[in-house]
């Protein structure tokens, strides 16, 4: 059988009545094209002079890497002219990006973290792009941040691209999770992982252990129980991984199971975690749920939270259902 490229896959989904509107298909293809360009840049690294600091900061007070800025520009440039979008928002920009007047506007809103885990780029460890697509509320011509503040259940599509030993685009538009590997010789994403599923139970967890002293009681309890191993209350030995790149972490979990945690902690009481709901928590929660896993902030489904700000942070617990349910129970019981 011939290979199914991303374009072919999306066109075939569009033909299946009602599952994928043509405008959304075009938009996903365009995001995929931008990710290809990012992948080639990531791959060239020092050869293209794109490693290191940009010398600027973003709205979150984080120093930007050159590649953060390059990836953001690739996504803006690729998506502004196609006619599918009403506006875009990014981790790297304080306010929504409006579609320039010379281009037609469409009905969707696109949000992205252009280069997640970018502290890894200089040490040649996996990074990624995360994106989330919403419908622009009706009657809004010039979307401000309020238009974006919809709960994750309203997402019409979400995905990530992991730039690792292989570049893979993993995608959902609400009917399962589909994984495509970039074939560099042909320049196309090819369907390699159909109907990806997170195993229900696991013996692998991911958390930044160096923050342990700042955690809240339910997280301490849960990690202590895992560390106690076979003779502890959970009755099994666990293994730990921490890549410091959420995309790589989620990709591992979707492939072989596990739980990923970035809890709220006491370092900064004003911040409910490190990760941002709109372009990290929501898209990853949508993908993980579509793959049969679960995602909560310790108390409720991430997808049901009403966001209050474009760059709002939340606690994230996602992955294999049994484990996410356990840590959520521990939060509710306290
Ligand atoms: P970024 O979007 O600025 O790259 O930050 C998000 C990243 C996640 O990919 C990762 O899970 C986390 O930050 C790592 O944090 P830490 O530095 O605490 O290990
Ligand atoms: Mg990020």
Coordinates of N, CA and C and ligand atoms in Angstrom, one line a residue, residues 58 62 68 91-92 113 115-120 130 208 210-211 242-247 249 260 262 267 274-276 279-280, ligand 1:
X58 N 10.8 37.3 26.9 CA 9.4 37.3 26.5 C 8.5 37.9 27.6
X62 N 11.1 35.3 30.6 CA 12.1 34.3 30.3 C 13.0 34.8 29.2
X68 N 13.8 30.3 19.7 CA 12.4 30.6 20.1 C 11.8 31.7 19.1
X91 N 3.3 31.9 23.0 CA 4.0 32.0 24.3 C 5.0 33.2 24.2
X92 N 5.5 33.5 23.0 CA 6.5 34.5 22.8 C 6.0 35.9 22.6
X113 N 3.1 27.3 21.4 CA 4.4 27.4 22.0 C 5.3 27.0 20.9
X115 N 8.6 26.9 20.5 CA 9.7 26.0 20.7 C 9.7 25.6 22.2
X116 N 9.0 24.6 22.6 CA 8.9 24.2 23.9 C 10.1 23.4 24.4
X117 N 10.5 23.7 25.6 CA 11.7 23.0 26.1 C 13.0 23.6 25.5
X118 N 12.9 24.9 25.2 CA 14.1 25.5 24.4 C 15.4 25.6 25.1
X119 N 15.3 25.4 26.5 CA 16.6 25.3 27.2 C 17.4 24.1 26.8
X120 N 16.8 23.2 26.1 CA 17.5 22.0 25.7 C 18.2 22.1 24.3
X130 N 4.1 23.1 20.2 CA 2.8 22.7 20.6 C 1.8 23.7 20.0
X208 N 10.2 17.2 38.0 CA 11.5 17.8 38.4 C 11.7 17.6 39.9
X210 N 14.0 18.2 41.8 CA 14.8 19.2 42.6 C 13.8 20.2 43.3
X211 N 12.6 20.2 42.9 CA 11.6 21.1 43.5 C 10.9 20.4 44.7
X242 N 13.2 12.6 33.4 CA 12.9 14.0 33.3 C 13.8 14.6 32.2
X243 N 13.1 15.0 31.0 CA 13.8 15.5 29.9 C 13.9 17.0 30.0
X244 N 12.9 17.6 30.8 CA 12.7 19.1 30.8 C 12.3 19.6 29.5
X245 N 11.5 18.8 28.8 CA 10.9 19.2 27.5 C 9.6 18.5 27.4
X246 N 8.5 19.3 27.7 CA 7.2 18.6 27.9 C 6.8 17.8 26.6
X247 N 7.2 18.3 25.5 CA 6.8 17.6 24.3 C 7.4 16.2 24.2
X249 N 8.4 14.5 26.8 CA 7.9 13.8 27.9 C 6.5 13.2 27.5
X260 N 3.2 12.4 33.8 CA 4.0 13.7 33.7 C 3.4 14.6 34.7
X262 N 3.8 18.6 36.5 CA 4.4 19.9 36.8 C 3.5 20.6 37.8
X267 N 7.2 28.0 45.5 CA 8.3 28.9 45.1 C 7.7 30.3 44.8
X274 N 4.0 26.0 36.4 CA 4.9 26.6 35.5 C 4.3 26.7 34.1
X275 N 3.6 25.6 33.7 CA 3.1 25.5 32.4 C 1.9 26.4 32.1
X276 N 1.7 26.8 30.9 CA 0.6 27.7 30.5 C -0.6 26.9 30.0
X279 N -1.6 27.1 25.6 CA -0.8 26.5 24.6 C 0.1 25.4 25.0
X280 N 0.0 25.0 26.3 CA 0.7 23.8 26.8 C -0.3 22.8 27.4
Ligands
LIG1 P1 9.3 26.6 28.0 O1 8.0 26.6 27.3 O2 9.8 28.0 28.3 O3 10.3 25.8 27.3 O4 9.0 26.0 29.4 C1 8.3 24.8 29.5 C2 9.2 23.6 29.8 C3 8.6 22.3 29.7 O5 8.8 21.8 28.4 C4 9.2 21.4 30.7 O6 8.4 20.4 31.2 C5 9.5 22.4 31.8 O7 9.6 23.7 31.2 C6 10.8 22.1 32.4 O8 11.0 22.9 33.6 P2 12.2 22.8 34.6 O9 13.2 23.8 34.2 O10 11.7 23.0 35.9 O11 12.9 21.4 34.5

